[in-house]
Amino acid sequence: MTLAATAVTAATAVTATPATTTAPSGFLSPTGVEIAFLLVGLATLGAALVTVTTKQLVHAALWLVVALGGLAVEYLLLTAEFIAWVQVLIYVGSVVVLLLFGLMLTKAPIGRSPDADSGNRWAAIGVTVAAAGALVWVVVDAFRTTWIDLDGPARGSTEVTGSFLFRHWVLPFEALSVLLLAALVGAVVLSRKSGKEQS
């Protein structure tokens, strides 16, 4: 009886071993999701660079839509669907639309504007590189040994993420809404003043 049980256990272990061993993924053997993440990230970076370097304000706003949409795609690839749709609804659907309304109400120049370049380009590049380096270092140091299993089940459901955000981060959401409202009211006031000055 003992020999039979030992034989069955050994046979089960031998047959189960190939099924549980999977090829480790890393930087030298990326998966399709990782390749898509890298390509979308490069496209998003390019759109962000065009956003801050163009001298046409409307084009900058439209390229900002591309950059924020790329971030939403990155969130989808990381299986964070709720954050992706929040990105689309709040940033692409609200912030950029508010920015375009502000440009229209303040009668900003549509074509190339020499005032869009402050002349502090090298200082801005230095601050940008330093901030990006610090951010990358902090993120890499914080998540050095953390890996996300993109093929497995999602870690946090939409219900859990939404309840956490709106339970602990309600004040920043409300502050953001007040800030957007103040920006819209300011654009209306500036447009009315310019209209009175012209008359």
PDB file of C-alpha atoms in Angstrom:
ATOM      1  CA  MET A   1       0.000   0.000   0.000  1.00  0.00           C
ATOM      2  CA  THR A   2       2.838   2.360   0.851  1.00  0.00           C
ATOM      3  CA  LEU A   3       4.743   1.541  -2.338  1.00  0.00           C
ATOM      4  CA  ALA A   4       1.631   2.149  -4.451  1.00  0.00           C
ATOM      5  CA  ALA A   5       0.963   5.489  -2.782  1.00  0.00           C
ATOM      6  CA  THR A   6       4.590   6.533  -3.261  1.00  0.00           C
ATOM      7  CA  ALA A   7       4.474   5.589  -6.947  1.00  0.00           C
ATOM      8  CA  VAL A   8       1.250   7.564  -7.493  1.00  0.00           C
ATOM      9  CA  THR A   9       2.709  10.603  -5.731  1.00  0.00           C
ATOM     10  CA  ALA A  10       5.906  10.450  -7.770  1.00  0.00           C
ATOM     11  CA  ALA A  11       3.968  10.107 -11.025  1.00  0.00           C
ATOM     12  CA  THR A  12       1.781  13.073 -10.116  1.00  0.00           C
ATOM     13  CA  ALA A  13       4.818  15.210  -9.309  1.00  0.00           C
ATOM     14  CA  VAL A  14       6.507  14.277 -12.582  1.00  0.00           C
ATOM     15  CA  THR A  15       3.427  15.082 -14.676  1.00  0.00           C
ATOM     16  CA  ALA A  16       2.704  18.341 -12.804  1.00  0.00           C
ATOM     17  CA  THR A  17       6.225  19.735 -13.111  1.00  0.00           C
ATOM     18  CA  PRO A  18       6.115  20.769 -16.812  1.00  0.00           C
ATOM     19  CA  ALA A  19       2.748  22.472 -16.360  1.00  0.00           C
ATOM     20  CA  THR A  20       3.918  24.677 -13.498  1.00  0.00           C
ATOM     21  CA  THR A  21       7.255  25.725 -14.954  1.00  0.00           C
ATOM     22  CA  THR A  22       6.988  28.788 -17.140  1.00  0.00           C
ATOM     23  CA  ALA A  23       9.662  30.673 -18.977  1.00  0.00           C
ATOM     24  CA  PRO A  24      10.719  33.696 -16.951  1.00  0.00           C
ATOM     25  CA  SER A  25      10.094  37.015 -18.638  1.00  0.00           C
ATOM     26  CA  GLY A  26      12.564  39.823 -18.362  1.00  0.00           C
ATOM     27  CA  PHE A  27      14.235  42.607 -20.294  1.00  0.00           C
ATOM     28  CA  LEU A  28      15.821  40.169 -22.754  1.00  0.00           C
ATOM     29  CA  SER A  29      12.578  38.273 -23.460  1.00  0.00           C
ATOM     30  CA  PRO A  30       9.740  40.821 -23.492  1.00  0.00           C
ATOM     31  CA  THR A  31       6.145  39.802 -24.005  1.00  0.00           C
ATOM     32  CA  GLY A  32       3.735  41.394 -26.450  1.00  0.00           C
ATOM     33  CA  VAL A  33       2.197  43.542 -23.729  1.00  0.00           C
ATOM     34  CA  GLU A  34       5.613  44.840 -22.697  1.00  0.00           C
ATOM     35  CA  ILE A  35       6.506  45.699 -26.296  1.00  0.00           C
ATOM     36  CA  ALA A  36       3.188  47.527 -26.738  1.00  0.00           C
ATOM     37  CA  PHE A  37       3.791  49.349 -23.436  1.00  0.00           C
ATOM     38  CA  LEU A  38       7.200  50.514 -24.666  1.00  0.00           C
ATOM     39  CA  LEU A  39       5.911  51.657 -28.076  1.00  0.00           C
ATOM     40  CA  VAL A  40       2.947  53.546 -26.606  1.00  0.00           C
ATOM     41  CA  GLY A  41       5.287  55.099 -24.036  1.00  0.00           C
ATOM     42  CA  LEU A  42       7.615  56.359 -26.761  1.00  0.00           C
ATOM     43  CA  ALA A  43       4.655  57.802 -28.702  1.00  0.00           C
ATOM     44  CA  THR A  44       3.375  59.484 -25.537  1.00  0.00           C
ATOM     45  CA  LEU A  45       6.810  60.949 -24.833  1.00  0.00           C
ATOM     46  CA  GLY A  46       7.001  62.297 -28.374  1.00  0.00           C
ATOM     47  CA  ALA A  47       3.562  63.913 -28.073  1.00  0.00           C
ATOM     48  CA  ALA A  48       4.549  65.470 -24.742  1.00  0.00           C
ATOM     49  CA  LEU A  49       7.740  66.905 -26.268  1.00  0.00           C
ATOM     50  CA  VAL A  50       5.775  68.412 -29.156  1.00  0.00           C
ATOM     51  CA  THR A  51       3.284  69.841 -26.641  1.00  0.00           C
ATOM     52  CA  VAL A  52       5.928  71.835 -24.795  1.00  0.00           C
ATOM     53  CA  THR A  53       7.993  72.843 -27.831  1.00  0.00           C
ATOM     54  CA  THR A  54       5.355  74.028 -30.309  1.00  0.00           C
ATOM     55  CA  LYS A  55       4.637  77.751 -30.597  1.00  0.00           C
ATOM     56  CA  GLN A  56       0.988  77.281 -31.576  1.00  0.00           C
ATOM     57  CA  LEU A  57      -1.267  77.140 -28.533  1.00  0.00           C
ATOM     58  CA  VAL A  58      -4.083  75.204 -30.202  1.00  0.00           C
ATOM     59  CA  HIS A  59      -1.637  72.621 -31.530  1.00  0.00           C
ATOM     60  CA  ALA A  60      -0.163  72.313 -28.041  1.00  0.00           C
ATOM     61  CA  ALA A  61      -3.622  71.595 -26.622  1.00  0.00           C
ATOM     62  CA  LEU A  62      -4.323  68.976 -29.285  1.00  0.00           C
ATOM     63  CA  TRP A  63      -0.956  67.263 -28.759  1.00  0.00           C
ATOM     64  CA  LEU A  64      -1.738  67.281 -25.044  1.00  0.00           C
ATOM     65  CA  VAL A  65      -4.830  65.211 -25.891  1.00  0.00           C
ATOM     66  CA  VAL A  66      -2.556  62.677 -27.625  1.00  0.00           C
ATOM     67  CA  ALA A  67      -0.187  62.550 -24.655  1.00  0.00           C
ATOM     68  CA  LEU A  68      -2.972  62.085 -22.098  1.00  0.00           C
ATOM     69  CA  GLY A  69      -4.623  59.470 -24.321  1.00  0.00           C
ATOM     70  CA  GLY A  70      -1.333  57.592 -24.467  1.00  0.00           C
ATOM     71  CA  LEU A  71      -1.210  57.573 -20.671  1.00  0.00           C
ATOM     72  CA  ALA A  72      -4.707  56.096 -20.629  1.00  0.00           C
ATOM     73  CA  VAL A  73      -3.555  53.316 -22.966  1.00  0.00           C
ATOM     74  CA  GLU A  74      -0.603  52.654 -20.644  1.00  0.00           C
ATOM     75  CA  TYR A  75      -3.004  52.277 -17.722  1.00  0.00           C
ATOM     76  CA  LEU A  76      -5.078  49.826 -19.764  1.00  0.00           C
ATOM     77  CA  LEU A  77      -1.975  47.769 -20.506  1.00  0.00           C
ATOM     78  CA  LEU A  78      -1.259  47.673 -16.765  1.00  0.00           C
ATOM     79  CA  THR A  79      -4.801  46.277 -16.166  1.00  0.00           C
ATOM     80  CA  ALA A  80      -5.897  49.471 -14.390  1.00  0.00           C
ATOM     81  CA  GLU A  81      -9.110  50.034 -16.320  1.00  0.00           C
ATOM     82  CA  PHE A  82     -10.704  52.378 -13.782  1.00  0.00           C
ATOM     83  CA  ILE A  83      -7.701  54.726 -13.722  1.00  0.00           C
ATOM     84  CA  ALA A  84      -7.582  54.656 -17.531  1.00  0.00           C
ATOM     85  CA  TRP A  85     -11.190  55.777 -17.885  1.00  0.00           C
ATOM     86  CA  VAL A  86     -10.748  58.401 -15.165  1.00  0.00           C
ATOM     87  CA  GLN A  87      -7.776  59.671 -17.187  1.00  0.00           C
ATOM     88  CA  VAL A  88      -9.940  59.904 -20.314  1.00  0.00           C
ATOM     89  CA  LEU A  89     -12.993  61.453 -18.641  1.00  0.00           C
ATOM     90  CA  ILE A  90     -11.279  63.966 -16.364  1.00  0.00           C
ATOM     91  CA  TYR A  91      -8.118  64.967 -18.195  1.00  0.00           C
ATOM     92  CA  VAL A  92      -8.950  64.448 -21.868  1.00  0.00           C
ATOM     93  CA  GLY A  93     -12.657  65.217 -21.516  1.00  0.00           C
ATOM     94  CA  SER A  94     -12.506  68.076 -19.011  1.00  0.00           C
ATOM     95  CA  VAL A  95      -9.084  69.670 -18.630  1.00  0.00           C
ATOM     96  CA  VAL A  96      -8.244  69.879 -22.331  1.00  0.00           C
ATOM     97  CA  VAL A  97     -11.757  71.040 -23.252  1.00  0.00           C
ATOM     98  CA  LEU A  98     -11.490  73.715 -20.549  1.00  0.00           C
ATOM     99  CA  LEU A  99      -8.108  74.735 -21.932  1.00  0.00           C
ATOM    100  CA  LEU A 100      -9.539  75.074 -25.436  1.00  0.00           C
ATOM    101  CA  PHE A 101     -12.495  77.101 -24.112  1.00  0.00           C
ATOM    102  CA  GLY A 102     -10.040  79.354 -22.296  1.00  0.00           C
ATOM    103  CA  LEU A 103      -8.079  79.874 -25.498  1.00  0.00           C
ATOM    104  CA  MET A 104     -11.255  80.768 -27.367  1.00  0.00           C
ATOM    105  CA  LEU A 105     -12.669  83.061 -24.686  1.00  0.00           C
ATOM    106  CA  THR A 106      -9.426  84.981 -24.193  1.00  0.00           C
ATOM    107  CA  LYS A 107      -9.013  85.334 -27.973  1.00  0.00           C
ATOM    108  CA  ALA A 108      -5.555  83.801 -27.931  1.00  0.00           C
ATOM    109  CA  PRO A 109      -3.664  83.851 -31.247  1.00  0.00           C
ATOM    110  CA  ILE A 110      -4.427  80.826 -33.398  1.00  0.00           C
ATOM    111  CA  GLY A 111      -1.215  80.826 -35.440  1.00  0.00           C
ATOM    112  CA  ARG A 112       2.414  80.900 -34.352  1.00  0.00           C
ATOM    113  CA  SER A 113       2.941  83.051 -31.285  1.00  0.00           C
ATOM    114  CA  PRO A 114       6.423  84.391 -30.466  1.00  0.00           C
ATOM    115  CA  ASP A 115       5.219  85.076 -26.917  1.00  0.00           C
ATOM    116  CA  ALA A 116       4.950  81.313 -26.323  1.00  0.00           C
ATOM    117  CA  ASP A 117       8.753  81.131 -25.968  1.00  0.00           C
ATOM    118  CA  SER A 118      10.023  82.787 -22.795  1.00  0.00           C
ATOM    119  CA  GLY A 119      13.699  82.487 -23.675  1.00  0.00           C
ATOM    120  CA  ASN A 120      14.480  80.300 -20.655  1.00  0.00           C
ATOM    121  CA  ARG A 121      14.632  77.106 -22.681  1.00  0.00           C
ATOM    122  CA  TRP A 122      17.926  75.812 -21.275  1.00  0.00           C
ATOM    123  CA  ALA A 123      16.847  76.406 -17.700  1.00  0.00           C
ATOM    124  CA  ALA A 124      13.568  74.623 -18.415  1.00  0.00           C
ATOM    125  CA  ILE A 125      15.422  71.680 -19.982  1.00  0.00           C
ATOM    126  CA  GLY A 126      17.708  71.438 -16.952  1.00  0.00           C
ATOM    127  CA  VAL A 127      14.798  71.464 -14.510  1.00  0.00           C
ATOM    128  CA  THR A 128      12.944  68.902 -16.638  1.00  0.00           C
ATOM    129  CA  VAL A 129      15.895  66.507 -16.784  1.00  0.00           C
ATOM    130  CA  ALA A 130      16.512  66.837 -13.046  1.00  0.00           C
ATOM    131  CA  ALA A 131      12.842  66.274 -12.180  1.00  0.00           C
ATOM    132  CA  ALA A 132      12.576  63.299 -14.552  1.00  0.00           C
ATOM    133  CA  GLY A 133      15.757  61.746 -13.138  1.00  0.00           C
ATOM    134  CA  ALA A 134      14.538  62.166  -9.555  1.00  0.00           C
ATOM    135  CA  LEU A 135      11.134  60.699 -10.430  1.00  0.00           C
ATOM    136  CA  VAL A 136      12.628  57.694 -12.222  1.00  0.00           C
ATOM    137  CA  TRP A 137      15.060  57.068  -9.356  1.00  0.00           C
ATOM    138  CA  VAL A 138      12.295  57.216  -6.737  1.00  0.00           C
ATOM    139  CA  VAL A 139       9.992  54.884  -8.689  1.00  0.00           C
ATOM    140  CA  VAL A 140      12.742  52.369  -9.471  1.00  0.00           C
ATOM    141  CA  ASP A 141      13.951  52.388  -5.867  1.00  0.00           C
ATOM    142  CA  ALA A 142      10.431  51.943  -4.506  1.00  0.00           C
ATOM    143  CA  PHE A 143       9.375  49.138  -6.873  1.00  0.00           C
ATOM    144  CA  ARG A 144      12.725  47.449  -7.496  1.00  0.00           C
ATOM    145  CA  THR A 145      11.531  43.932  -6.588  1.00  0.00           C
ATOM    146  CA  THR A 146       7.838  44.381  -7.466  1.00  0.00           C
ATOM    147  CA  TRP A 147       6.574  42.731 -10.640  1.00  0.00           C
ATOM    148  CA  ILE A 148       3.051  42.908 -12.016  1.00  0.00           C
ATOM    149  CA  ASP A 149       1.660  39.684 -13.444  1.00  0.00           C
ATOM    150  CA  LEU A 150      -0.116  41.034 -16.516  1.00  0.00           C
ATOM    151  CA  ASP A 151      -1.377  37.581 -17.509  1.00  0.00           C
ATOM    152  CA  GLY A 152      -2.946  36.846 -14.112  1.00  0.00           C
ATOM    153  CA  PRO A 153      -6.093  38.271 -12.535  1.00  0.00           C
ATOM    154  CA  ALA A 154      -6.278  41.977 -11.824  1.00  0.00           C
ATOM    155  CA  ARG A 155      -5.034  42.972  -8.388  1.00  0.00           C
ATOM    156  CA  GLY A 156      -7.636  45.641  -7.702  1.00  0.00           C
ATOM    157  CA  SER A 157     -11.148  45.683  -9.070  1.00  0.00           C
ATOM    158  CA  THR A 158     -12.918  48.835 -10.187  1.00  0.00           C
ATOM    159  CA  GLU A 159     -15.094  48.766  -7.086  1.00  0.00           C
ATOM    160  CA  VAL A 160     -12.117  48.573  -4.727  1.00  0.00           C
ATOM    161  CA  THR A 161     -10.144  51.266  -6.558  1.00  0.00           C
ATOM    162  CA  GLY A 162     -13.112  53.614  -6.812  1.00  0.00           C
ATOM    163  CA  SER A 163     -14.088  53.248  -3.171  1.00  0.00           C
ATOM    164  CA  PHE A 164     -10.476  53.851  -2.086  1.00  0.00           C
ATOM    165  CA  LEU A 165     -10.108  56.945  -4.263  1.00  0.00           C
ATOM    166  CA  PHE A 166     -13.400  58.560  -3.288  1.00  0.00           C
ATOM    167  CA  ARG A 167     -13.056  57.640   0.371  1.00  0.00           C
ATOM    168  CA  HIS A 168      -9.509  58.876   0.958  1.00  0.00           C
ATOM    169  CA  TRP A 169      -8.996  61.357  -1.900  1.00  0.00           C
ATOM    170  CA  VAL A 170     -12.288  63.257  -2.011  1.00  0.00           C
ATOM    171  CA  LEU A 171     -10.726  66.598  -1.017  1.00  0.00           C
ATOM    172  CA  PRO A 172      -8.183  66.660  -3.910  1.00  0.00           C
ATOM    173  CA  PHE A 173     -10.971  65.816  -6.377  1.00  0.00           C
ATOM    174  CA  GLU A 174     -13.119  68.658  -5.062  1.00  0.00           C
ATOM    175  CA  ALA A 175     -10.150  71.050  -5.023  1.00  0.00           C
ATOM    176  CA  LEU A 176      -9.479  70.177  -8.657  1.00  0.00           C
ATOM    177  CA  SER A 177     -13.086  70.906  -9.608  1.00  0.00           C
ATOM    178  CA  VAL A 178     -12.951  74.297  -7.843  1.00  0.00           C
ATOM    179  CA  LEU A 179      -9.659  75.082  -9.593  1.00  0.00           C
ATOM    180  CA  LEU A 180     -11.154  74.276 -13.003  1.00  0.00           C
ATOM    181  CA  LEU A 181     -14.207  76.404 -12.232  1.00  0.00           C
ATOM    182  CA  ALA A 182     -11.987  79.317 -11.167  1.00  0.00           C
ATOM    183  CA  ALA A 183      -9.993  79.008 -14.392  1.00  0.00           C
ATOM    184  CA  LEU A 184     -13.185  79.084 -16.474  1.00  0.00           C
ATOM    185  CA  VAL A 185     -14.561  82.100 -14.589  1.00  0.00           C
ATOM    186  CA  GLY A 186     -11.215  83.876 -15.006  1.00  0.00           C
ATOM    187  CA  ALA A 187     -11.264  83.244 -18.752  1.00  0.00           C
ATOM    188  CA  VAL A 188     -14.788  84.687 -18.990  1.00  0.00           C
ATOM    189  CA  VAL A 189     -13.777  87.779 -16.980  1.00  0.00           C
ATOM    190  CA  LEU A 190     -10.711  88.363 -19.160  1.00  0.00           C
ATOM    191  CA  SER A 191     -12.761  88.040 -22.341  1.00  0.00           C
ATOM    192  CA  ARG A 192     -15.384  90.508 -21.056  1.00  0.00           C
ATOM    193  CA  LYS A 193     -12.693  93.056 -20.122  1.00  0.00           C
ATOM    194  CA  SER A 194     -11.078  92.821 -23.543  1.00  0.00           C
ATOM    195  CA  GLY A 195     -14.507  93.243 -25.165  1.00  0.00           C
ATOM    196  CA  LYS A 196     -15.178  96.419 -23.151  1.00  0.00           C
ATOM    197  CA  GLU A 197     -11.756  97.835 -24.015  1.00  0.00           C
ATOM    198  CA  GLN A 198     -12.398  97.311 -27.731  1.00  0.00           C
ATOM    199  CA  SER A 199     -15.777  99.080 -27.516  1.00  0.00           C
TER     200      SER A 199
END
